[in-house]
Amino acid sequence: MKRYFNRIKAAICALAILTVWAGCTKYENPPAVYEDLEQDGDGTVKRKVLFISIDGAVGAEIKKIMPTNIAELLKTSKYTFESVANNNTKNAATWMTMMSGVSADMHGIEDDSYIPKPNENNPHATPVGYPSILYRISTLAPTTKSFVVARDQAINTKLLVSADETFDATSDEAVKKQVVDVLAKKNPGIAIVQFKDVLTAGEQYGFSASQTGYVDAVKKVDGYIGEILTALKARTNYKTEDWLVILTSNHGGVDKSYGGDSFAERNTFTIFQNNNFKQLELKTEMIKSMRFFGFYDAGQSSYTYYNPIAFRGRNNPVLANETMYDVAKTGEFTVDAKVKMNPTNGAFDYASNAPF
C-alpha cells in the first residue's frame, strides 16, 4: 500500500527565513525530500518538526559559551552563529517574522497586539495581514497536529491561534515540563517552543558571555533542551519518526537592551539538526557599510535639521569609528564601495519597499 507523507515543507521554508546568509548553497545530505514522498510498504516513517526559540540569545555569545547540549546537537547539524534578524528587533516583530517568513518592514507588527501598523505613506489603506505558518499548515495539511508552548501569552492567543493546542507557561522550567509532557502523550507534527529566561538575563546583566548571569541563564536553558531531546528520543514511535530540530533565537542584544538595528541586536544563531545530517558550520563574510545622513546644524530649526548640502556618519555606528567619515559643509572625499542589489522582476515601489 502506498501512502503520501507530508514533509511539512512550508513549515521548514518559513522558519528558515529567519537565517539571513550572504550566499545560498544547497546541502543535499540526506537527499532532498519534497512535499509529497511516495513510499512503498506500510509507510511508517513520519516526518516532524520541533522548533525552539531561545529568545535573546546572541549568536556570537552562544558560540563563546558553547553549552553542552547545543554542542552535542552540532554533530548532526547544519548551523551558523552568524544568522541575522530583521532590523526591527522587538519581540513581537521578530516572532512574527519567524512564524510568517515576512520581513518586519512588510508585516508591520510592533507589539503584542499583533495588529499591523498603518502604512505611513498611505494611512487610510487597510494594512496587509500575513498568516502564520501554522495557519498555512492547518489549511494545506489539516491532519498535521501542531502544538505551541510559549511564555508570551500573545503568541498563543493572537499569533499562533491556528495551533491545535497551545500552552501558556510562567517560567522556562514550566515550558520544559509541558513540552516533555506533549512529547510523551501527544502526537505532534510540528511543535513550537519559546524560552525567555536568557532574554530576561540579558536585560538584567547584559547580553554577553562575559556576564555570569547571562551565561548561567544560557546553560540552564541548555539543560532544559537536553531534557526535551531526551523525551523526544524516548517517544514510543521514535524509530519510525524523522525529526527536524530547529534551534534559534528571535533576536540578540547589546549591553542590556535590544529593539534597535545594531549587529549585536540582530545577531542570532540557527541550528538545523537531523540524525542523518553531517556536521557543517555555515560562515559568511558579513557586508558592513557606512550610513550617511544630512549634516546636523544646531543653528537650524527642526524643519531643516539636516543640511542638504552636507552629510555625516550616523551616531549609532554599524562600523567602529564610523563618525570619522563626517564631512563638514566644505569638505570633500571619495567613497569606493561594493554594491549588492536585490533583483526584482519589474519596477520597484520605493514607498512600500516592495516590487510591484
C-alpha atoms as one frame of an Amber mdcrd trajectory, in Angstrom:
protein
   0.000   0.000   0.000   1.335   3.391  -0.921   0.921   6.401   1.306   1.976
  10.002   0.995   3.846  11.699   3.818   3.854  15.452   4.166   7.350  16.880
   4.550   5.836  19.952   6.140   7.822  21.748   3.505   6.033  25.020   4.086
   6.952  24.972   7.772  10.638  24.428   7.162  10.783  27.086   4.448   9.052
  29.751   6.545  11.054  29.043   9.683  14.320  29.012   7.741  13.758  32.585
   6.546  14.909  33.671   9.975  18.508  32.900   8.826  19.987  35.511   6.506
  23.200  34.476   4.793  25.155  36.310   2.146  25.443  33.206  -0.022  22.971
  30.439  -0.692  24.064  26.834  -1.123  22.043  23.617  -1.252  23.176  20.822
   1.021  21.569  17.571  -0.087  22.594  15.400   2.827  20.370  13.413   3.111
  18.894  13.755  -0.398  16.180  16.395  -0.765  12.664  15.240   0.055   9.842
  17.249  -1.469   6.354  17.822  -0.113   4.849  14.533  -1.267   7.061  11.471
  -0.843   5.684   8.308  -2.363   6.885   5.336  -0.399   6.317   1.612  -0.729
   5.460  -0.673   2.154   3.373   0.074   5.197   4.593   3.696   5.244   5.540
   4.123   8.872   8.058   6.969   8.585   6.581  10.225   9.899   8.440  13.462
   9.348   8.093  16.026  12.121   9.452  19.429  13.180  10.481  20.690  16.623
  11.151  24.451  16.599  12.727  26.025  19.704  13.492  29.715  20.165  15.819
  30.872  22.940  14.720  34.493  22.914  17.544  36.988  23.367  20.368  34.552
  22.613  23.133  36.380  20.746  24.764  34.091  18.183  28.351  35.187  18.825
  27.900  34.853  22.601  26.307  31.383  22.346  29.326  30.274  20.326  31.650
  31.534  23.076  29.624  29.818  25.816  29.002  26.630  23.794  26.748  24.852
  26.306  26.775  21.049  26.476  23.565  20.042  24.718  23.846  22.612  21.959
  27.405  21.422  21.310  26.119  17.848  21.023  23.436  18.896  18.544  26.050
  20.408  16.245  27.471  16.957  15.459  24.467  16.236  13.232  23.547  19.763
  12.163  23.842  22.453   9.544  24.289  25.569  11.629  25.530  29.125  11.919
  26.210  31.582  14.707  26.081  34.448  12.208  22.402  34.493  11.285  20.799
  37.917  11.327  17.329  39.011  12.388  15.422  41.854  10.745  16.341  45.444
  11.577  13.326  45.647  13.927  14.407  43.515  16.882  11.363  43.991  19.088
   9.891  40.754  20.435   6.580  40.754  18.557   8.192  41.877  15.302  10.807
  39.115  15.366   8.318  36.409  16.313   6.014  37.487  13.501   8.926  37.274
  11.080   9.881  33.785  12.279   6.315  32.488  12.081   5.339  34.115   8.779
   8.577  34.350   6.816   7.812  38.028   6.139  10.160  40.897   6.972   9.243
  43.403   9.676   9.074  46.190   7.106   6.357  44.253   5.307   4.249  42.813
   8.132   4.274  45.992  10.233   3.912  44.247  13.597   5.236  46.323  16.512
   3.683  44.961  19.707   1.784  42.083  21.326  -1.487  43.133  19.710  -0.085
  41.599  16.510  -2.037  44.219  14.588   0.000  45.700  11.715   0.685  49.417
  11.933  -0.769  51.606   9.146   1.368  52.451   6.153   2.766  55.925   6.846
   2.676  56.709   3.129  -0.931  55.568   2.808  -2.517  55.777   6.284  -6.082
  55.207   5.065  -5.300  51.914   3.366  -6.095  48.685   5.151  -2.799  47.159
   6.388  -1.838  43.908   4.727  -2.072  40.890   7.017   0.159  37.824   6.717
  -0.789  34.356   8.007   1.420  32.336  10.310   2.946  29.071   9.214   0.509
  27.178  11.452  -2.402  28.738   9.596  -0.923  27.557   6.311  -0.402  24.067
   7.705  -3.958  23.923   9.055  -5.201  24.846   5.571  -2.913  22.693   3.420
  -2.306  19.746   5.772  -5.154  19.735   8.307  -4.262  16.291   9.653  -0.863
  17.575  10.836  -1.188  18.309  14.552   0.528  21.415  15.890   1.384  22.347
  19.480   2.758  25.578  20.922   4.300  26.132  24.362   5.123  29.802  24.940
   5.989  32.289  27.673   4.297  35.206  25.886   0.571  34.673  26.044   0.003
  36.769  22.912   1.919  34.199  20.856  -0.752  31.654  21.750  -3.815  33.883
  21.705  -3.014  36.082  18.697  -0.042  34.990  16.595  -0.437  31.191  16.602
  -4.152  30.753  17.208  -4.253  28.181  14.390  -2.382  25.638  16.531  -4.322
  22.549  17.568  -3.254  23.117  21.163  -1.442  25.963  22.920   0.012  26.103
  26.417   0.905  29.211  28.430   3.908  28.915  30.742   5.040  31.232  33.514
   8.673  30.070  33.572  11.178  28.329  31.337  11.073  25.317  33.626   7.302
  25.149  33.113   7.907  25.344  29.363  10.268  22.375  29.567   7.837  20.294
  31.631   4.961  20.994  29.256   6.989  20.143  26.149   8.188  16.893  27.722
   4.559  16.058  28.518   3.436  16.842  24.961   6.154  14.620  23.501   5.204
  11.793  25.853   1.422  11.945  25.424   0.639  13.732  22.157   1.444  13.154
  18.522   2.732  16.488  17.171   3.592  17.005  13.538   5.105  20.338  14.485
   5.850  21.733  17.940   6.880  25.345  18.582   8.598  26.268  21.842   9.577
  29.621  23.394  12.173  30.049  26.152  12.594  33.533  27.600  14.917  33.465
  30.638  18.003  34.251  28.519  16.300  37.418  27.299  15.465  38.408  30.871
  19.070  37.754  31.942  20.343  39.897  29.081  18.194  42.800  30.190  19.387
  42.385  33.775  23.085  41.592  33.349  23.929  42.316  29.724  23.820  40.234
  26.543  27.381  38.983  26.826  29.353  35.820  27.575  31.407  37.956  29.950
  28.375  38.314  32.238  27.953  35.385  34.646  24.202  35.926  34.966  23.740
  35.680  31.199  25.971  32.595  30.931  24.100  30.869  33.756  20.763  31.511
  32.052  22.063  30.076  28.754  23.373  26.938  30.474  20.125  26.440  32.395
  18.025  26.627  29.240  20.528  24.330  27.542  19.773  21.797  30.289  16.061
  22.106  29.563  16.766  21.499  25.882  18.699  18.360  26.830  15.670  17.063
  28.763  13.394  17.815  25.812  15.675  15.947  23.407  15.780  13.004  25.799
  11.964  12.980  25.862  11.932  13.170  22.076  14.123  10.087  21.762  12.012
   8.274  24.361   8.860   8.528  22.264   7.248   5.154  21.613   7.385   5.618
  17.843  10.699   7.483  17.708  12.329   4.851  15.476   9.667   5.427  12.836
   9.824   9.228  13.077  12.146  11.568  11.212  12.576  14.762  13.274  13.988
  18.051  12.100  15.002  20.047  15.183  15.369  23.793  14.624  17.043  25.748
  17.411  17.371  29.515  17.087  16.738  32.892  18.721  14.398  35.700  17.761
  16.990  38.462  18.236  20.171  39.316  20.099  21.029  42.283  22.298  23.692
  44.834  23.159  24.674  45.885  26.657  21.328  45.489  28.478  18.973  46.401
  25.658  17.527  45.314  22.322  14.990  46.557  19.786  17.388  48.502  17.573
  19.213  47.558  14.400  22.818  47.192  15.537  24.555  43.967  14.558  24.674
  42.686  18.155  20.920  43.199  18.473  20.302  41.417  15.170  22.855  38.634
  15.609  21.203  35.256  16.269  22.151  31.616  15.777  20.356  28.893  13.836
  20.744  25.118  14.057  19.032  22.636  11.742  19.516  19.171  13.230  18.568
  15.800  11.793  20.093  12.432  12.656  21.118  11.979   9.004  22.899  15.319
   8.676  26.679  15.614   8.594  28.104  18.470  10.641  28.639  21.705   8.759
  29.037  25.239  10.089  27.881  27.915   7.669  30.049  31.008   7.719  29.859
  34.197   5.745  31.691  37.430   5.230  29.283  39.993   6.584  28.640  43.028
   4.424  29.013  46.139   6.581  28.711  49.640   5.305  28.585  53.231   6.455
  25.302  55.096   6.625  25.364  58.762   5.701  22.815  61.301   6.924  22.337
  65.015   6.428  24.864  67.114   8.314  23.480  68.374  11.617  23.395  72.133
  12.003  22.410  73.134  15.542  21.576  76.636  14.382  18.747  75.496  12.140
  15.151  74.749  13.137  13.808  71.195  13.426  12.276  71.527   9.978  15.722
  71.961   8.460  17.507  69.696  10.910  19.618  68.144   8.171  21.527  70.390
   5.853  21.014  69.110   2.297  24.458  70.199   1.152  26.498  68.070   3.542
  26.299  64.833   5.494  27.703  62.898   8.424  28.264  59.349   9.666  25.492
  58.083  11.908  25.780  58.381  15.684  24.976  54.715  16.443  27.678  53.158
  14.259  27.429  49.850  12.482  31.169  50.121  11.948  33.640  51.169  14.614
  34.606  54.835  14.440  32.055  55.486  11.729  31.832  59.144  12.706  35.368
  59.635  11.396  33.672  59.831   7.999  31.848  63.029   8.951  32.292  65.676
   6.295  31.952  69.370   7.042  29.932  71.600   4.760  33.030  72.468   2.787
  34.753  69.078   2.952  35.343  66.621   0.126  36.055  62.933  -0.087  35.610
  59.937  -2.384  33.799  56.717  -1.491  34.884  53.440  -3.113  32.078  50.938
  -2.475  30.897  47.460  -3.315  27.190  47.438  -4.096  24.873  44.489  -3.560
  21.396  44.776  -5.087  18.327  42.587  -4.721  16.926  41.512  -8.091  13.296
  42.286  -8.915  11.087  41.083 -11.720   9.878  44.541 -12.532   9.610  48.056
 -11.235  10.153  48.882  -7.586   7.753  50.654  -5.259  10.006  52.734  -3.018
   7.087  53.745  -0.801   6.376  50.178   0.288   9.910  48.775  -0.186   8.500
  46.029  -2.372   8.489  45.153  -6.087   5.188  45.519  -7.899
